[in-house]
CSV table of C-alpha atoms in Angstrom, one decimal:
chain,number,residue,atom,x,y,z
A,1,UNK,CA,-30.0,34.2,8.6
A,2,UNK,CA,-28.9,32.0,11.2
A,3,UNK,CA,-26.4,28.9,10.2
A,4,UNK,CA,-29.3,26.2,11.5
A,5,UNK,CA,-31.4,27.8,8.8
A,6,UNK,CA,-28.8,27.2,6.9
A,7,UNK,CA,-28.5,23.9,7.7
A,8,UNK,CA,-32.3,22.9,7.4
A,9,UNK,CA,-31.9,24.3,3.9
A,10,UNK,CA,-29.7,22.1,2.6
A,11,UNK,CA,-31.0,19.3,4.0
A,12,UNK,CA,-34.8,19.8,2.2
A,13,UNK,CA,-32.6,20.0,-0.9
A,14,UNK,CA,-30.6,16.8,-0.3
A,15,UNK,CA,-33.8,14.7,0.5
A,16,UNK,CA,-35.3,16.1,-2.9
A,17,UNK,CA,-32.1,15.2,-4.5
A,18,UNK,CA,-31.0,12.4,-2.3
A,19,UNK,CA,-31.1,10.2,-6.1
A,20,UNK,CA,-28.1,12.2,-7.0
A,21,UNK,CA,-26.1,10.8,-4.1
A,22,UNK,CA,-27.1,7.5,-4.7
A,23,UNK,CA,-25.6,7.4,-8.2
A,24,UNK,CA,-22.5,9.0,-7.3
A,25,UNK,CA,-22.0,7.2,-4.5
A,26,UNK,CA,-22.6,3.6,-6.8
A,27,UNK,CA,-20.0,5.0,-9.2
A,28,UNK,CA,-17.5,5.3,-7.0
A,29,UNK,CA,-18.2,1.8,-5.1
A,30,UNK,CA,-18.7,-0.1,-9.0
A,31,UNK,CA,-15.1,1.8,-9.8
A,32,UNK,CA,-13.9,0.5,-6.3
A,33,UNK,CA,-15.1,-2.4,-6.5
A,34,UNK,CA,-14.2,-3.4,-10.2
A,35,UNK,CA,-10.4,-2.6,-9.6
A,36,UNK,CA,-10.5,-4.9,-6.5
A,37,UNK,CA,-11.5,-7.6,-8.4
A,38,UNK,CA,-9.1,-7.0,-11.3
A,39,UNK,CA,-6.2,-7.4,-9.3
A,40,UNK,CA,-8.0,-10.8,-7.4
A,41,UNK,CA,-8.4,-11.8,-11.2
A,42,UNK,CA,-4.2,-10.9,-11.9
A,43,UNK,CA,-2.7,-11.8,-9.2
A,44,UNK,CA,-0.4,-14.3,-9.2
A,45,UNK,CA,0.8,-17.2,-6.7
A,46,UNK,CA,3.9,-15.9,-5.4
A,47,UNK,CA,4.8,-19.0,-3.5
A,48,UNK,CA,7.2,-21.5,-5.1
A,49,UNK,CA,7.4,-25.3,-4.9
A,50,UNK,CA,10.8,-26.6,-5.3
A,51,UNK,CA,12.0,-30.5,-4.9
A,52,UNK,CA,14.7,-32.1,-3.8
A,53,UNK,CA,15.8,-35.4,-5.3
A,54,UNK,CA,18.7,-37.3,-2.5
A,55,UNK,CA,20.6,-40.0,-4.2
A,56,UNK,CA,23.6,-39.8,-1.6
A,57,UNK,CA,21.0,-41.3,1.0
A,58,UNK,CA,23.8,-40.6,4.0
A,59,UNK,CA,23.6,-39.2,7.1
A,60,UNK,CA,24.5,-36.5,6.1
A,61,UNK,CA,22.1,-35.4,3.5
A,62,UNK,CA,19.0,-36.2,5.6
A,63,UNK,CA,20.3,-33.7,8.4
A,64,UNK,CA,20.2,-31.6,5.6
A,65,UNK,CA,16.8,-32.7,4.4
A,66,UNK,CA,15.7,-32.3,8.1
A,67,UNK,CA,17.3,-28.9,8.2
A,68,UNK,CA,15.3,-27.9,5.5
A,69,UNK,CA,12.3,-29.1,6.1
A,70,UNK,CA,9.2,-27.8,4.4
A,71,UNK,CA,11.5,-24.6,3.4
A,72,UNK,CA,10.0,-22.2,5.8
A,73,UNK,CA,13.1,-21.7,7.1
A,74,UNK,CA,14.8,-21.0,4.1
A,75,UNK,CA,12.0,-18.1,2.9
A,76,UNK,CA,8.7,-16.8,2.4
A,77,UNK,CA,6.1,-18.5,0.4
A,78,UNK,CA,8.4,-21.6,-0.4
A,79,UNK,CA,7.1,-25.2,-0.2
A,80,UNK,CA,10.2,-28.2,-0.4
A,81,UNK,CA,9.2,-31.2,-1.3
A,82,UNK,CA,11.0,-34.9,-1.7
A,83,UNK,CA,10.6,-36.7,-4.8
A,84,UNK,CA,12.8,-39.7,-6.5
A,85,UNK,CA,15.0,-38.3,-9.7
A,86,UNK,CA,11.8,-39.5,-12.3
A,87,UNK,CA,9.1,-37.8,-10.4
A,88,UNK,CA,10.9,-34.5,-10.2
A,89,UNK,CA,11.9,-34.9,-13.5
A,90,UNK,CA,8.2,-35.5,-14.6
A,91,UNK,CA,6.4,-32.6,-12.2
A,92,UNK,CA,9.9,-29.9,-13.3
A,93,UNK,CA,8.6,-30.8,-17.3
A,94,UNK,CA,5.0,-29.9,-16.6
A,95,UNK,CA,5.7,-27.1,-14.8
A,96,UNK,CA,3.9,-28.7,-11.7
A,97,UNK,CA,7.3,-27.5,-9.8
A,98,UNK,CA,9.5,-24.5,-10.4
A,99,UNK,CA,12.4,-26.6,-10.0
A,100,UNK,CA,14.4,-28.9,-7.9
A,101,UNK,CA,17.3,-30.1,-6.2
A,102,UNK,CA,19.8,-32.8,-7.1
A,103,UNK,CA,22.1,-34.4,-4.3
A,104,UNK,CA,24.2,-36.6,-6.3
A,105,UNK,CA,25.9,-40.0,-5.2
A,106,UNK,CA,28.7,-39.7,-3.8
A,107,UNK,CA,28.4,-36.3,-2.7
A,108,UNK,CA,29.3,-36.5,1.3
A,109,UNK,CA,32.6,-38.2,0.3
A,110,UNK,CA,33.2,-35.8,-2.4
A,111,UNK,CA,32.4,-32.6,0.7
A,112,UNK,CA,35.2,-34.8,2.7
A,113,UNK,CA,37.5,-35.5,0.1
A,114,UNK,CA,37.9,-32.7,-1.9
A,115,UNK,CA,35.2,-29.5,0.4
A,116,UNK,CA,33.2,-29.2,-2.2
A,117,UNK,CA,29.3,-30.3,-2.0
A,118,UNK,CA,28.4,-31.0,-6.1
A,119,UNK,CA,24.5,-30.3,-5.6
A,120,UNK,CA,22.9,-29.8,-9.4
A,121,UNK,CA,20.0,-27.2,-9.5
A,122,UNK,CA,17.3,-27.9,-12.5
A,123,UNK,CA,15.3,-25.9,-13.5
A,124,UNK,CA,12.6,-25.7,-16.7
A,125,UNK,CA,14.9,-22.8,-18.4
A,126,UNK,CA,17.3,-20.2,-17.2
A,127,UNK,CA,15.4,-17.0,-18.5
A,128,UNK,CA,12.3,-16.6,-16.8
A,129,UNK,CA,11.9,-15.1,-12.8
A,130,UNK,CA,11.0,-18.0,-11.7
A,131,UNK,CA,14.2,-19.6,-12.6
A,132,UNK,CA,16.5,-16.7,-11.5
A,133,UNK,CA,14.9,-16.7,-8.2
A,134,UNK,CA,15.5,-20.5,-8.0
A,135,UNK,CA,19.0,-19.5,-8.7
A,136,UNK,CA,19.6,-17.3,-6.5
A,137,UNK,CA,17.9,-19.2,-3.5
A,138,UNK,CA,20.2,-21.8,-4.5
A,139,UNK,CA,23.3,-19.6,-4.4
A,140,UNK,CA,22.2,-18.7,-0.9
A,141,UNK,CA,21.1,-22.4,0.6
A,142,UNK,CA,24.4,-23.6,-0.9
A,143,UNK,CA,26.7,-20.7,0.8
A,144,UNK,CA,25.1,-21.9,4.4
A,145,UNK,CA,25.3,-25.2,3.8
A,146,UNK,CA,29.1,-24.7,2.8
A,147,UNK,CA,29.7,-22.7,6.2
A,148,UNK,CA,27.8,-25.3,8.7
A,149,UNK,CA,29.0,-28.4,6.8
A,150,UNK,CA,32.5,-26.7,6.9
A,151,UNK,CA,32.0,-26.2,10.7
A,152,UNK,CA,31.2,-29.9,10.5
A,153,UNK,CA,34.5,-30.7,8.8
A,154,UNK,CA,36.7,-28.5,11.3
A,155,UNK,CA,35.5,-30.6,14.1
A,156,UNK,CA,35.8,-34.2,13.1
A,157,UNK,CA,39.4,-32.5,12.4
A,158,UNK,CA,39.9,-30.8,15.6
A,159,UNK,CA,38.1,-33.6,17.9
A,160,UNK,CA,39.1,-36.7,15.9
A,161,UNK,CA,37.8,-38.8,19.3
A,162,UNK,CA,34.2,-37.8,18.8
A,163,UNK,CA,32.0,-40.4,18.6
A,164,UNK,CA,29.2,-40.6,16.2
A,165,UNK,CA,26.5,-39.7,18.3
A,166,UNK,CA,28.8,-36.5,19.5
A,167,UNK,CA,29.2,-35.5,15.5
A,168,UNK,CA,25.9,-36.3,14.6
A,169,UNK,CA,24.4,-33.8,17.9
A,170,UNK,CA,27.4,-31.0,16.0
A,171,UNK,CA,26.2,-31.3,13.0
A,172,UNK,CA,22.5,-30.9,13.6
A,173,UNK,CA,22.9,-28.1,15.5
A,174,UNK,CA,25.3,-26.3,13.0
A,175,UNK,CA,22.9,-27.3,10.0
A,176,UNK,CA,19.7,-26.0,12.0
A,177,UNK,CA,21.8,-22.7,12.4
A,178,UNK,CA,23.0,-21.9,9.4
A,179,UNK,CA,19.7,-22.8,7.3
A,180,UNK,CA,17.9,-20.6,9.4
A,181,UNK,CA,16.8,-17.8,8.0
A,182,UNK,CA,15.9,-15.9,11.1
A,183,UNK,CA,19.8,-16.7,12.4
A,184,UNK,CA,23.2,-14.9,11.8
A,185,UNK,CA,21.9,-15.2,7.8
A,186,UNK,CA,18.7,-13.3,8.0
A,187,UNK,CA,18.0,-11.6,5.1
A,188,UNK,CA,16.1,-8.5,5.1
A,189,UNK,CA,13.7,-8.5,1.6
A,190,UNK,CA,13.3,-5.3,-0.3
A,191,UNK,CA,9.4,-4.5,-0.6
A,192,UNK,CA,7.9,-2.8,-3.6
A,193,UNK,CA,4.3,-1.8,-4.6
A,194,UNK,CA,2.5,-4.5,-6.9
A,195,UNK,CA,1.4,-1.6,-9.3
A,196,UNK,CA,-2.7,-2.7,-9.5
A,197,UNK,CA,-2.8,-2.1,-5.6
A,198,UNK,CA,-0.7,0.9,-5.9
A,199,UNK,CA,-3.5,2.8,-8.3
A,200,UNK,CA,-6.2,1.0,-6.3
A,201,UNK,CA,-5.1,3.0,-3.1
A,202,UNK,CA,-4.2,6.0,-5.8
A,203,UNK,CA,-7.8,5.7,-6.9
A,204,UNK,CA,-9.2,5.8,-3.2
A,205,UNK,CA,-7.3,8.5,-2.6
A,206,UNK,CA,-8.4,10.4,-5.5
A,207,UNK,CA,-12.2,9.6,-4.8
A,208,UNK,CA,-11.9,11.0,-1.9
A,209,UNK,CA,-11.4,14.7,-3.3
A,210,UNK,CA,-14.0,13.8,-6.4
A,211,UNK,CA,-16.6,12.7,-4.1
A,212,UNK,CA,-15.6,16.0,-1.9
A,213,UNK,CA,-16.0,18.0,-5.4
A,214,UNK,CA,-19.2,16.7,-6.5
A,215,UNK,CA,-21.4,17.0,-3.1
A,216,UNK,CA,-20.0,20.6,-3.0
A,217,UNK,CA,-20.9,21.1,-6.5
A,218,UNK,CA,-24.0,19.6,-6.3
A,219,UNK,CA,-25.2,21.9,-2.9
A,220,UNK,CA,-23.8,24.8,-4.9
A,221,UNK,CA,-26.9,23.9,-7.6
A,222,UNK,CA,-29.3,25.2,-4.4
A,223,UNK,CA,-28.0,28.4,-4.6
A,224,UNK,CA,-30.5,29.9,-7.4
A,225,UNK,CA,-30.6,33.5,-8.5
A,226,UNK,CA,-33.7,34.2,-6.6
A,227,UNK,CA,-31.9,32.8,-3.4
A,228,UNK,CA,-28.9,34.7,-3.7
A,229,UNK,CA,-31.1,38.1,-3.9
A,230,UNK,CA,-32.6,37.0,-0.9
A,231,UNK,CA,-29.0,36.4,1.0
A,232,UNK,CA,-27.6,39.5,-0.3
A,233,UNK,CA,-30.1,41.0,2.0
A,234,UNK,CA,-28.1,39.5,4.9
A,235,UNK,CA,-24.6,40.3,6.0
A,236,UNK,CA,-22.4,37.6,5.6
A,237,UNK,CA,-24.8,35.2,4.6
A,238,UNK,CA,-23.0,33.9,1.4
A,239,UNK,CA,-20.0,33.2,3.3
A,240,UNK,CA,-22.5,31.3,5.9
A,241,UNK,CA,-23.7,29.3,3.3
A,242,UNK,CA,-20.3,28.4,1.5
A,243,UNK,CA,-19.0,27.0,5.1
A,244,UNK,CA,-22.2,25.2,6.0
A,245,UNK,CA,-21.8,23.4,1.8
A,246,UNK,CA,-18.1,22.6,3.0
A,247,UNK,CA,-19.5,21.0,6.6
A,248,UNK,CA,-22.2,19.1,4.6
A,249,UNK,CA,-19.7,17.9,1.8
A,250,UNK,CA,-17.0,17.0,4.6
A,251,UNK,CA,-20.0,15.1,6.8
A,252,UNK,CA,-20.9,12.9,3.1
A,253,UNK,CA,-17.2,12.4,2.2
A,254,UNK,CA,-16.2,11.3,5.2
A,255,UNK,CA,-19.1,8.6,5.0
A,256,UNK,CA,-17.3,7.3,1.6
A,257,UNK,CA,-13.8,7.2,3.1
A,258,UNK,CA,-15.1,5.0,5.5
A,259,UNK,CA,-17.0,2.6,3.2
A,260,UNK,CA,-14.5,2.9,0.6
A,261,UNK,CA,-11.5,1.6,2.5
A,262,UNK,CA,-13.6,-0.5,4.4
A,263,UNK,CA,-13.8,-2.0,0.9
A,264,UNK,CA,-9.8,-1.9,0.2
A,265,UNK,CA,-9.3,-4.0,3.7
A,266,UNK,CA,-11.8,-6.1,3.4
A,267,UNK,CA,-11.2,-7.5,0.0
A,268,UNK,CA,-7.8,-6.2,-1.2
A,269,UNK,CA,-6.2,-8.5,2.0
A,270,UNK,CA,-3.2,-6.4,2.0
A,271,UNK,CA,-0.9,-6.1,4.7
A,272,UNK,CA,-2.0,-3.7,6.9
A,273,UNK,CA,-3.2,-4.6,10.6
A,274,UNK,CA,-5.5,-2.9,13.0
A,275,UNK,CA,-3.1,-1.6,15.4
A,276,UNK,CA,-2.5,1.0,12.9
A,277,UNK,CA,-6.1,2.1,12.5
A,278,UNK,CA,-5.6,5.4,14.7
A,279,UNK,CA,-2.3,6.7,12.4
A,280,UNK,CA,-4.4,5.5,9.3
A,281,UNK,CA,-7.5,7.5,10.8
A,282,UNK,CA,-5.4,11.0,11.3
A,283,UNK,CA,-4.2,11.0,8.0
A,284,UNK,CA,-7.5,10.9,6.4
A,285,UNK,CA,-8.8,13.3,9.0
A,286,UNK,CA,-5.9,15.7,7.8
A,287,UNK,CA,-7.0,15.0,4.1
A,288,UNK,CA,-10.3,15.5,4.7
A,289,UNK,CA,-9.9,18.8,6.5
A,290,UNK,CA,-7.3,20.2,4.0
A,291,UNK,CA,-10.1,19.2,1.4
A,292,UNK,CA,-12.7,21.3,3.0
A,293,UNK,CA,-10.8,24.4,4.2
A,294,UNK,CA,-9.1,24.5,0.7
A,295,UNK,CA,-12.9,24.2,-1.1
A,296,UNK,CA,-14.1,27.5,1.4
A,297,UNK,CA,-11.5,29.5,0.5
A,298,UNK,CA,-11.7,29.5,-3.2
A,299,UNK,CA,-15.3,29.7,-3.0
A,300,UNK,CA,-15.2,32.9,-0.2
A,301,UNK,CA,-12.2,34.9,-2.1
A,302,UNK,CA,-12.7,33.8,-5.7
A,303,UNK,CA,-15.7,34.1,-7.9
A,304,UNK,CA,-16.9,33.3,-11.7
A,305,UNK,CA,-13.8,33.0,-13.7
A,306,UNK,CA,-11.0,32.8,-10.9
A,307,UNK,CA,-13.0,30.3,-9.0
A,308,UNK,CA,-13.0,27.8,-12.0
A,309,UNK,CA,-9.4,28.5,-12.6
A,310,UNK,CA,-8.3,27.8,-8.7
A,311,UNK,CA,-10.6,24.7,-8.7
A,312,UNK,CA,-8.9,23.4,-11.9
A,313,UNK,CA,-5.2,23.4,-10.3
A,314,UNK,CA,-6.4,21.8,-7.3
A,315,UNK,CA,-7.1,19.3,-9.4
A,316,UNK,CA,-4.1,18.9,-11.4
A,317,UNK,CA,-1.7,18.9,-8.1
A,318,UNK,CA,-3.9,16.2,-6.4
A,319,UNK,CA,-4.3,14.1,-9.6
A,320,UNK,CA,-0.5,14.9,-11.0
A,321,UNK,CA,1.8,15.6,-8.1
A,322,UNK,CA,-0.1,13.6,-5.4
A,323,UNK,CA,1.9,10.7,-6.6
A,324,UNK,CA,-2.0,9.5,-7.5
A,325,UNK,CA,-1.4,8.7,-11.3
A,326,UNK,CA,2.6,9.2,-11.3
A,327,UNK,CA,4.7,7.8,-8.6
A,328,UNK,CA,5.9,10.8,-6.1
A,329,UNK,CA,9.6,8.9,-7.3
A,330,UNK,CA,9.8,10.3,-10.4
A,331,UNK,CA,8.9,13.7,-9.7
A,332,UNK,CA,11.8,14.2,-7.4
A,333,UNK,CA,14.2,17.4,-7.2
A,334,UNK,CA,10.9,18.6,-9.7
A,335,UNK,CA,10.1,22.3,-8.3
A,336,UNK,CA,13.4,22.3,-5.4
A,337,UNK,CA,10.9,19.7,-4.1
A,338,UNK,CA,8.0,21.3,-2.5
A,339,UNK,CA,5.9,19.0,-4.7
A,340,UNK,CA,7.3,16.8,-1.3
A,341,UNK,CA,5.9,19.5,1.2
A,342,UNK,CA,2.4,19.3,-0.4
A,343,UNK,CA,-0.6,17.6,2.1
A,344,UNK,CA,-1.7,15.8,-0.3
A,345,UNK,CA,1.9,14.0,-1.4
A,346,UNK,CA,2.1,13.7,2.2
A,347,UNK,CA,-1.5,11.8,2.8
A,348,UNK,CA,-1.0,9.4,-0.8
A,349,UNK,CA,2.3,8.4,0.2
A,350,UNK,CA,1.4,7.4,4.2
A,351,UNK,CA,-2.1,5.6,2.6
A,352,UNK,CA,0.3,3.7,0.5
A,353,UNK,CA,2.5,2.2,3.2
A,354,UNK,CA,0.3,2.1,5.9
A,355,UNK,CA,-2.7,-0.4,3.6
A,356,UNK,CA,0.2,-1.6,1.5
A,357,UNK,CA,3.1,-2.4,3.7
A,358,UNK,CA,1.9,-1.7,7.3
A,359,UNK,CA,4.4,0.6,7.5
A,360,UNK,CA,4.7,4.3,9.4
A,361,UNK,CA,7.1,7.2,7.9
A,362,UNK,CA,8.3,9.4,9.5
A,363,UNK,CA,5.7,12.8,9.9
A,364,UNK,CA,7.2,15.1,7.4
A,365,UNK,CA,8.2,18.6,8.6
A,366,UNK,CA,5.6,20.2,6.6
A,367,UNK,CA,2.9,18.0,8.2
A,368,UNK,CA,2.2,20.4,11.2
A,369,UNK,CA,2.9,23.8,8.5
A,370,UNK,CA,0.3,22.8,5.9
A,371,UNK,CA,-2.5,22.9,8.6
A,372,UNK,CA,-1.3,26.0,10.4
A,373,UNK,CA,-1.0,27.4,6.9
A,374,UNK,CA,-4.3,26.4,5.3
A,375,UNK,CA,-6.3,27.4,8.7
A,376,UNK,CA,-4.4,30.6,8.4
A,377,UNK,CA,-5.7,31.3,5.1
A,378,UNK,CA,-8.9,30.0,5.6
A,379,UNK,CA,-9.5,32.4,8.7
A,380,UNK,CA,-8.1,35.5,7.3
A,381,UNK,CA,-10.6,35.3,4.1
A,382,UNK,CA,-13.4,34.8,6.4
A,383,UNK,CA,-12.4,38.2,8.7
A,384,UNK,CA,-12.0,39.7,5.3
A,385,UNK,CA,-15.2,38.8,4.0
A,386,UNK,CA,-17.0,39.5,7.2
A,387,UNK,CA,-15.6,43.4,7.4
A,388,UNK,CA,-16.8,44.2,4.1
């Protein structure tokens, strides 16, 4: 029986079926869809508002005030603004602001007197991450502003003749440099996965090989008893059929991994950018491909009981030792670490930095092995199966 045959079966049964499809393809886009809006629903505003109360009123603090300006310069997703000591003290108690800065009177001619700059932080408790953060950017601002305003000091010292204009120009351009984040104080932020987008590219990732499962599964129901007796009458017809299911089921999958991370870009908004589309393309290529050669061979060499068992592990490394429900982190050293080597730890953890973080690994060694490997396999079955 030739493989268009083959082909023109399968899709007579798909069209008389095609309802099945539809649901399965709903489920997955309702599941998609519902975690999506969960984490819009729980997310959080990262950004912070601080304020900054100046009672000094020299010319000093407003190069600072200038310096800092709307806080971009300080830090991501930080918004300074300038209030009087009763309106921050108002917005701080409702919680309108995370907290603000206090430049007390005095406070130039306390830097000049004794090289200390008393600035008070407030904030609406010490406990809470907010608060800590504040802390911390505080800790930081202060340290710069200690270095340019000490620069400052060491030249009214060393060039006693400047005049003001001459001091002011210094001290502008030392306060511009050292507040700036991007300068000789950059900072380089440690990035983690906000956990709800983690599982939602985990749960992409594990659609992928459900939706795989079930079109193969659901072709398989084509294969009646009557229809078998009739294949068994051709050589290598079984065999035929299995690779044309495994074509069909790639062709349908591939559909969904399309649509679904459409879905993930579209509404997710997480870093990623376009420039990456052809790395982010291979991967799911290699997934996809891995998928379908994997499916052949345990349907050419194993049948009944050992087919069930075979499909059943699949499952358990891709759902387990992906890194799709447990984090690939905590299953290090586990196994001397091939659970590393595996294509599918491979795919999960490149999907996760590439939507998450925009970010390219390094190819794994294995990368290039596990195809040579599984097309190895999957051509020595089908010689096998063909001589008998």
């Amino acid at each position: 029986m030739s493989t268009l045959k083959l082909f023109n079966i399968y899709h007579s049964f798909l069209i008389k079926k095609w309802y099945l499809l539809v649901y399965i393809l709903l489920l997955f886009i309702a599941l998609l869809g519902l975690m999506i809006g969960i984490q819009h629903f729980n997310q959080k505003d990262d950004s912070f508002t601080i304020g900054i109360v100046d009672k000094d009123q020299s010319k000093e603090t407003k190069l600072i005030l200038n310096a800092v300006g709307d806080g971009q310069s300080l830090g991501d997703n930080l918004n300074i603004e300038h209030y009087n000591e009763q309106q921050a003290a108002k917005l701080l108690k409702s919680k309108k602001i995370d907290g603000y800065f206090l430049f007390k009177e005095g406070m130039t001619k306390a830097f000049y007197k004794n090289g200390e700059l008393p600035i008070v932080v407030n904030t609406y408790d010490t406990q809470s991450i907010e608060s800590i953060v504040i802390m911390q950017l505080t800790d930081s601002v202060y340290s710069r502003l200690m270095l340019s305003m000490g620069g400052a000091l060491s030249y009214t010292h060393v060039y006693e003749d400047a005049s003001d204009e001459e001091l002011l120009t210094m001290m502008t351009d030392m306060l511009f440099t050292g507040l700036n984040r991007n300068g000789s104080f950059e900072e380089e932020p440690v990035k983690v996965y906000d956990t709800a987008s983690y599982y939602i590219v985990a749960f992409y990732f594990v659609s992928i090989f459900f939706f795989f499962f079930s079109i193969f599964s659901i072709l398989k129901m084509n294969q009646k008893n009557a229809l078998k007796e009739r294949l068994s009458m051709f050589h290598f017809s079984y065999e035929k059929l299995t690779i044309v299911r495994g074509l069909f089921s790639l062709i349908y999958t591939a559909i969904w991994s399309c649509f679904g991370l459409w879905l993930i870009l579209k509404f997710l908004n997480p870093d990623f950018e376009m420039y990456n589309w052809p790395t982010l393309l291979i991967y799911i290529v290699y997934y996809l491909f891995t998928l379908t050669a994997i499916f052949i061979f345990i349907d050419v060499t194993a049948r009944q009981t050992f087919n069930y068992v075979w499909k059943i592990v699949l499952t358990v490394v891709i759902l387990i030792f992906s890194g799709a429900t447990i984090p690939v982190v905590y299953l290090k050293g586990l196994f001397n670490n091939i659970i590393d080597m595996s294509p599918f730890t491979i795919v999960m953890n490149q999907l996760l930095e590439l939507i998450l973080n925009n970010y390219i690994l390094n190819i794994h060694p294995m990368f290039y092995w596990n195809i040579l490997i599984v097309m190895c396999l999957l051509v020595i079955s089908l010689v096998w199966r063909y001589r008998q």
